[in-house]
mmCIF file of C-alpha atoms in Angstrom:
data_model
loop_
_atom_site.group_PDB
_atom_site.id
_atom_site.type_symbol
_atom_site.label_atom_id
_atom_site.label_comp_id
_atom_site.label_asym_id
_atom_site.label_seq_id
_atom_site.Cartn_x
_atom_site.Cartn_y
_atom_site.Cartn_z
ATOM 1 C CA MET A 784 19.259 94.371 23.844
ATOM 2 C CA ASP A 785 18.187 92.560 21.030
ATOM 3 C CA ARG A 786 20.157 94.145 18.573
ATOM 4 C CA ILE A 787 23.253 92.784 20.563
ATOM 5 C CA GLU A 788 21.883 89.195 20.717
ATOM 6 C CA ASN A 789 21.093 89.338 17.044
ATOM 7 C CA VAL A 790 24.780 90.320 16.210
ATOM 8 C CA LEU A 791 26.180 87.439 18.698
ATOM 9 C CA ALA A 792 23.724 85.145 17.163
ATOM 10 C CA LEU A 793 25.838 85.784 13.556
ATOM 11 C CA ASN A 794 28.996 84.875 15.191
ATOM 12 C CA PRO A 795 28.901 81.774 16.775
ATOM 13 C CA ARG A 796 31.498 80.651 19.382
ATOM 14 C CA ILE A 797 34.237 78.299 18.259
ATOM 15 C CA PRO A 798 34.989 75.397 20.469
ATOM 16 C CA ARG A 799 38.487 76.611 22.332
ATOM 17 C CA HIS A 800 38.996 72.659 23.659
ATOM 18 C CA ALA A 801 39.337 69.170 21.961
ATOM 19 C CA THR A 802 37.235 66.502 22.587
ATOM 20 C CA LEU A 803 38.717 62.860 22.967
ATOM 21 C CA GLN A 804 36.583 59.786 20.915
ATOM 22 C CA PRO A 805 37.996 56.298 20.415
ATOM 23 C CA SER A 806 39.121 55.284 17.077
ATOM 24 C CA SER A 807 36.361 52.705 16.997
ATOM 25 C CA VAL A 808 33.777 55.684 17.049
ATOM 26 C CA THR A 809 35.659 57.919 14.345
ATOM 27 C CA LYS A 810 35.590 54.827 12.078
ATOM 28 C CA THR A 811 31.752 53.933 12.535
ATOM 29 C CA ASN A 812 31.073 57.502 11.821
ATOM 30 C CA LYS A 813 33.465 57.499 8.745
ATOM 31 C CA MET A 814 31.895 54.538 7.408
ATOM 32 C CA HIS A 815 28.445 56.068 8.056
ATOM 33 C CA TRP A 816 28.819 59.332 6.221
ATOM 34 C CA LYS A 817 31.387 57.470 3.286
ATOM 35 C CA ARG A 818 29.727 57.704 -0.040
ATOM 36 C CA ASN A 819 31.696 55.051 -1.791
ATOM 37 C CA LYS A 820 29.951 51.350 -1.903
ATOM 38 C CA PRO A 821 31.708 48.456 -0.007
ATOM 39 C CA LYS A 822 33.991 46.301 -2.094
ATOM 40 C CA ASN A 823 33.086 43.071 -0.144
ATOM 41 C CA CYS A 824 30.815 41.888 2.570
ATOM 42 C CA ALA A 825 33.736 42.139 5.284
ATOM 43 C CA ASP A 826 34.281 45.963 4.474
ATOM 44 C CA THR A 827 30.826 46.640 5.524
ATOM 45 C CA THR A 828 31.742 46.398 9.072
ATOM 46 C CA ILE A 829 34.403 47.083 11.421
ATOM 47 C CA THR A 830 35.898 43.688 12.388
ATOM 48 C CA HIS A 831 38.825 44.765 15.132
ATOM 49 C CA SER A 832 38.419 47.325 17.719
ATOM 50 C CA VAL A 833 41.307 49.926 18.236
ATOM 51 C CA TYR A 834 41.289 51.502 21.465
ATOM 52 C CA TYR A 835 43.921 54.127 20.839
ATOM 53 C CA SER A 836 42.438 57.639 21.230
ATOM 54 C CA LYS A 837 42.224 60.296 18.819
ATOM 55 C CA ILE A 838 41.731 64.035 19.316
ATOM 56 C CA THR A 839 38.926 65.789 17.175
ATOM 57 C CA PHE A 840 37.281 68.843 17.212
ATOM 58 C CA SER A 841 33.659 69.145 17.430
ATOM 59 C CA ALA A 842 31.919 71.799 15.782
#
């Protein structure tokens, strides 16, 4: 039984369904992980909210 569990641990399951995230969450995550320095102070925060949703896959 342990051998089967070890083999299954090597092949993780891939999510089959998409998760919905608002665009504002996606943009804040992008700003968090972006490596470039902001060009001015206005670029450091998102000043407007976008209410449209995007479909993103989460790992």
